[in-house]
PDB file of C-alpha atoms in Angstrom:
ATOM      1  CA  MET A   1      98.462 162.621 141.398  1.00 54.00           C
ATOM      2  CA  PRO A   2     101.338 160.599 142.349  1.00 60.00           C
ATOM      3  CA  LYS A   3     101.666 157.020 141.020  1.00 57.00           C
ATOM      4  CA  ASP A   4     101.388 155.424 144.387  1.00 64.00           C
ATOM      5  CA  ALA A   5      97.860 156.940 145.030  1.00 63.00           C
ATOM      6  CA  LEU A   6      94.800 154.529 144.703  1.00 66.00           C
ATOM      7  CA  PRO A   7      92.622 154.864 141.563  1.00 67.00           C
ATOM      8  CA  GLY A   8      89.427 156.720 142.545  1.00 71.00           C
ATOM      9  CA  LEU A   9      91.008 158.367 145.590  1.00 71.00           C
ATOM     10  CA  ASN A  10      90.564 161.921 143.897  1.00 76.00           C
ATOM     11  CA  LEU A  11      86.717 161.347 143.594  1.00 81.00           C
ATOM     12  CA  CYS A  12      86.143 161.700 147.500  1.00 88.00           C
ATOM     13  CA  ASN A  13      86.435 165.074 149.119  1.00 90.00           C
ATOM     14  CA  ASN A  14      87.020 163.493 152.434  1.00 90.00           C
ATOM     15  CA  ALA A  15      89.665 161.048 151.246  1.00 90.00           C
ATOM     16  CA  MET A  16      91.744 163.846 149.507  1.00 91.00           C
ATOM     17  CA  LEU A  17      91.364 166.217 152.569  1.00 92.00           C
ATOM     18  CA  ARG A  18      92.603 163.396 154.936  1.00 93.00           C
ATOM     19  CA  ARG A  19      95.436 162.663 152.570  1.00 92.00           C
ATOM     20  CA  ALA A  20      96.625 166.236 152.496  1.00 94.00           C
ATOM     21  CA  THR A  21      96.043 166.586 156.123  1.00 95.00           C
ATOM     22  CA  ARG A  22      98.246 163.655 156.939  1.00 96.00           C
ATOM     23  CA  LYS A  23     101.038 164.833 154.565  1.00 96.00           C
ATOM     24  CA  LEU A  24     100.998 168.279 156.024  1.00 96.00           C
ATOM     25  CA  GLY A  25     100.775 167.065 159.529  1.00 96.00           C
ATOM     26  CA  GLN A  26     103.796 164.843 159.064  1.00 97.00           C
ATOM     27  CA  PHE A  27     105.691 167.753 157.710  1.00 97.00           C
ATOM     28  CA  TYR A  28     104.925 169.951 160.549  1.00 97.00           C
ATOM     29  CA  ASP A  29     105.413 167.075 163.066  1.00 97.00           C
ATOM     30  CA  ASP A  30     108.980 166.568 161.670  1.00 98.00           C
ATOM     31  CA  VAL A  31     109.873 170.176 161.835  1.00 98.00           C
ATOM     32  CA  LEU A  32     108.532 170.441 165.370  1.00 98.00           C
ATOM     33  CA  THR A  33     110.398 167.343 166.596  1.00 98.00           C
ATOM     34  CA  PRO A  34     113.146 169.094 168.297  1.00 98.00           C
ATOM     35  CA  SER A  35     110.533 170.829 170.625  1.00 97.00           C
ATOM     36  CA  GLY A  36     109.233 167.382 171.786  1.00 97.00           C
ATOM     37  CA  LEU A  37     105.666 168.476 170.640  1.00 97.00           C
ATOM     38  CA  LYS A  38     103.485 167.234 167.799  1.00 96.00           C
ATOM     39  CA  ALA A  39     101.942 170.033 165.551  1.00 95.00           C
ATOM     40  CA  THR A  40      98.623 169.333 167.131  1.00 94.00           C
ATOM     41  CA  GLN A  41      99.829 169.980 170.530  1.00 96.00           C
ATOM     42  CA  GLN A  42     101.753 173.151 169.491  1.00 97.00           C
ATOM     43  CA  GLY A  43      98.541 174.390 167.893  1.00 95.00           C
ATOM     44  CA  LEU A  44      96.537 173.533 171.084  1.00 95.00           C
ATOM     45  CA  LEU A  45      98.973 175.358 173.501  1.00 97.00           C
ATOM     46  CA  TYR A  46      98.929 178.408 170.982  1.00 97.00           C
ATOM     47  CA  GLN A  47      94.978 178.338 171.054  1.00 96.00           C
ATOM     48  CA  ILE A  48      94.930 178.240 174.618  1.00 97.00           C
ATOM     49  CA  HIS A  49      97.439 181.134 174.841  1.00 96.00           C
ATOM     50  CA  VAL A  50      95.512 183.428 172.483  1.00 96.00           C
ATOM     51  CA  GLY A  51      92.169 182.141 174.092  1.00 94.00           C
ATOM     52  CA  ASN A  52      92.997 183.922 177.467  1.00 92.00           C
ATOM     53  CA  GLU A  53      92.248 181.061 179.684  1.00 95.00           C
ATOM     54  CA  PRO A  54      89.369 179.604 177.577  1.00 97.00           C
ATOM     55  CA  ALA A  55      86.572 177.373 178.926  1.00 96.00           C
ATOM     56  CA  MET A  56      87.201 173.795 177.860  1.00 95.00           C
ATOM     57  CA  GLY A  57      83.906 173.560 176.190  1.00 94.00           C
ATOM     58  CA  ALA A  58      84.472 176.712 174.154  1.00 95.00           C
ATOM     59  CA  LEU A  59      87.831 175.496 173.234  1.00 95.00           C
ATOM     60  CA  ALA A  60      86.408 172.103 172.127  1.00 95.00           C
ATOM     61  CA  ALA A  61      83.800 173.747 169.992  1.00 92.00           C
ATOM     62  CA  ALA A  62      86.321 176.233 168.440  1.00 91.00           C
ATOM     63  CA  LEU A  63      88.455 173.272 167.389  1.00 91.00           C
ATOM     64  CA  VAL A  64      85.537 171.053 166.249  1.00 89.00           C
ATOM     65  CA  MET A  65      86.279 168.472 168.793  1.00 92.00           C
ATOM     66  CA  ASP A  66      84.177 166.735 171.485  1.00 93.00           C
ATOM     67  CA  LEU A  67      85.069 167.545 175.130  1.00 93.00           C
ATOM     68  CA  SER A  68      86.255 163.921 175.946  1.00 93.00           C
ATOM     69  CA  ALA A  69      88.706 164.107 172.918  1.00 94.00           C
ATOM     70  CA  LEU A  70      90.010 167.475 173.995  1.00 95.00           C
ATOM     71  CA  GLY A  71      90.529 166.191 177.588  1.00 93.00           C
ATOM     72  CA  HIS A  72      92.487 163.221 176.124  1.00 94.00           C
ATOM     73  CA  THR A  73      94.571 165.468 174.095  1.00 94.00           C
ATOM     74  CA  LEU A  74      95.283 167.690 176.949  1.00 96.00           C
ATOM     75  CA  LYS A  75      96.312 165.070 179.441  1.00 96.00           C
ATOM     76  CA  PRO A  76     100.019 164.659 178.254  1.00 97.00           C
ATOM     77  CA  LEU A  77     100.367 168.598 178.051  1.00 98.00           C
ATOM     78  CA  ILE A  78      99.070 168.612 181.812  1.00 97.00           C
ATOM     79  CA  ARG A  79     101.320 165.838 182.869  1.00 97.00           C
ATOM     80  CA  ASP A  80     104.324 167.461 181.415  1.00 97.00           C
ATOM     81  CA  GLY A  81     103.596 170.708 183.096  1.00 98.00           C
ATOM     82  CA  TYR A  82     102.642 172.888 180.202  1.00 98.00           C
ATOM     83  CA  LEU A  83      99.029 173.395 181.017  1.00 98.00           C
ATOM     84  CA  GLU A  84      96.729 173.440 184.065  1.00 97.00           C
ATOM     85  CA  THR A  85      92.996 173.412 184.322  1.00 96.00           C
ATOM     86  CA  PHE A  86      90.987 175.224 187.053  1.00 96.00           C
ATOM     87  CA  ALA A  87      87.304 175.994 187.943  1.00 96.00           C
ATOM     88  CA  ASP A  88      85.907 179.254 186.564  1.00 93.00           C
ATOM     89  CA  LYS A  89      85.614 181.721 189.368  1.00 93.00           C
ATOM     90  CA  ASP A  90      82.013 182.650 188.615  1.00 93.00           C
ATOM     91  CA  ASP A  91      80.727 179.048 187.817  1.00 93.00           C
ATOM     92  CA  ARG A  92      82.636 176.242 189.329  1.00 93.00           C
ATOM     93  CA  ARG A  93      81.087 173.786 186.889  1.00 92.00           C
ATOM     94  CA  ILE A  94      83.061 175.389 184.164  1.00 94.00           C
ATOM     95  CA  LYS A  95      86.704 174.050 183.621  1.00 95.00           C
ATOM     96  CA  ARG A  96      89.178 176.480 182.131  1.00 97.00           C
ATOM     97  CA  VAL A  97      92.747 175.803 180.939  1.00 97.00           C
ATOM     98  CA  ARG A  98      95.807 177.904 180.898  1.00 97.00           C
ATOM     99  CA  LEU A  99      99.525 177.779 180.012  1.00 97.00           C
ATOM    100  CA  THR A 100     101.954 177.394 182.923  1.00 98.00           C
ATOM    101  CA  PRO A 101     105.203 179.384 182.865  1.00 98.00           C
ATOM    102  CA  LEU A 102     106.755 176.085 181.547  1.00 98.00           C
ATOM    103  CA  GLY A 103     104.127 175.958 179.088  1.00 98.00           C
ATOM    104  CA  ARG A 104     104.892 179.472 177.748  1.00 97.00           C
ATOM    105  CA  VAL A 105     108.561 178.595 177.464  1.00 98.00           C
ATOM    106  CA  LYS A 106     107.694 175.492 175.433  1.00 98.00           C
ATOM    107  CA  LEU A 107     105.310 177.401 173.219  1.00 98.00           C
ATOM    108  CA  ASP A 108     107.917 180.056 172.345  1.00 98.00           C
ATOM    109  CA  GLU A 109     110.279 177.200 171.497  1.00 98.00           C
ATOM    110  CA  ALA A 110     107.840 175.529 169.381  1.00 98.00           C
ATOM    111  CA  VAL A 111     106.474 178.659 167.603  1.00 97.00           C
ATOM    112  CA  LYS A 112     110.019 179.346 166.301  1.00 98.00           C
ATOM    113  CA  LEU A 113     110.017 175.853 164.682  1.00 98.00           C
ATOM    114  CA  TRP A 114     106.426 176.261 163.596  1.00 97.00           C
ATOM    115  CA  GLU A 115     107.557 179.568 161.890  1.00 97.00           C
ATOM    116  CA  VAL A 116     110.077 177.541 159.781  1.00 97.00           C
ATOM    117  CA  ALA A 117     107.414 175.004 158.692  1.00 97.00           C
ATOM    118  CA  GLN A 118     104.966 177.691 157.852  1.00 97.00           C
ATOM    119  CA  ARG A 119     107.554 179.594 155.683  1.00 97.00           C
ATOM    120  CA  ARG A 120     108.569 176.293 153.920  1.00 98.00           C
ATOM    121  CA  PHE A 121     104.914 175.650 153.099  1.00 97.00           C
ATOM    122  CA  GLU A 122     104.208 179.047 152.026  1.00 97.00           C
ATOM    123  CA  ASP A 123     107.452 178.985 149.773  1.00 97.00           C
ATOM    124  CA  LEU A 124     106.184 175.691 148.006  1.00 96.00           C
ATOM    125  CA  VAL A 125     102.472 176.641 147.765  1.00 96.00           C
ATOM    126  CA  GLY A 126     102.773 180.506 147.750  1.00 97.00           C
ATOM    127  CA  LYS A 127     101.599 182.834 150.311  1.00 97.00           C
ATOM    128  CA  GLU A 128      98.517 183.844 148.320  1.00 97.00           C
ATOM    129  CA  GLN A 129      97.416 180.317 147.679  1.00 97.00           C
ATOM    130  CA  ALA A 130      98.178 179.362 151.413  1.00 97.00           C
ATOM    131  CA  ALA A 131      95.970 182.114 152.600  1.00 97.00           C
ATOM    132  CA  LYS A 132      93.248 181.074 150.148  1.00 97.00           C
ATOM    133  CA  LEU A 133      93.526 177.452 151.392  1.00 96.00           C
ATOM    134  CA  ARG A 134      93.075 178.594 155.092  1.00 95.00           C
ATOM    135  CA  GLU A 135      90.149 180.604 153.978  1.00 96.00           C
ATOM    136  CA  VAL A 136      88.426 177.727 152.060  1.00 95.00           C
ATOM    137  CA  LEU A 137      89.138 175.298 155.001  1.00 93.00           C
ATOM    138  CA  ASP A 138      87.736 177.776 157.545  1.00 93.00           C
ATOM    139  CA  GLY A 139      84.557 178.055 155.368  1.00 94.00           C
ATOM    140  CA  ILE A 140      84.345 174.385 155.229  1.00 91.00           C
ATOM    141  CA  ALA A 141      84.801 174.101 159.050  1.00 89.00           C
ATOM    142  CA  ALA A 142      81.854 176.637 159.457  1.00 89.00           C
ATOM    143  CA  LEU A 143      79.380 174.660 157.261  1.00 89.00           C
ATOM    144  CA  ASP A 144      76.543 172.708 159.004  1.00 86.00           C
ATOM    145  CA  PHE A 145      76.603 169.155 157.735  1.00 83.00           C
ATOM    146  CA  ASP A 146      73.968 168.037 160.305  1.00 76.00           C
ATOM    147  CA  LEU A 147      71.256 165.976 158.666  1.00 64.00           C
ATOM    148  CA  PRO A 148      67.646 165.423 160.235  1.00 64.00           C
ATOM    149  CA  SER A 149      68.316 161.725 160.470  1.00 62.00           C
ATOM    150  CA  ALA A 150      70.732 159.253 159.052  1.00 55.00           C
ATOM    151  CA  SER A 151      68.152 157.565 156.854  1.00 54.00           C
ATOM    152  CA  ARG A 152      67.848 160.639 154.826  1.00 60.00           C
ATOM    153  CA  ALA A 153      71.449 160.438 153.863  1.00 59.00           C
ATOM    154  CA  ILE A 154      70.607 157.300 151.904  1.00 63.00           C
ATOM    155  CA  PRO A 155      69.068 157.962 148.421  1.00 64.00           C
ATOM    156  CA  GLY A 156      65.763 156.499 148.037  1.00 61.00           C
ATOM    157  CA  LYS A 157      65.055 156.239 151.867  1.00 57.00           C
ATOM    158  CA  VAL A 158      62.513 158.720 153.461  1.00 50.00           C
TER     159      VAL A 158
END
């Protein structure tokens, strides 16, 4: 661990994961700067593109986000004309999202920059290690951490 890390930080899975996420997020954000998008926004545009006009609820679930957080994240992309929402043709209660033509152009621009970041990361970490990391993280995202009640999380409490 670097000298500037706090003692004990490496004892907490959550703290170490968040630390790595911030570091990697800053790197991808820096590389994507010329596009005007953050890495999270590029990733969201990409997921919407490959999701074939996904329902907002399904998109939020796939990204492990609540619906209100997703809506908040989409607002600037809608404002800038990259996305639009619309009612599902079969069930008007379901809201779907899609890229606009301007959004497709922006995504193409951002993907080229993302590829640079992705190659750089894989050059540093190794392609095989990067693939293993994605596999492990996907497995963690699939885990069910739900507890029957908060009180059961405290040792000695029933």
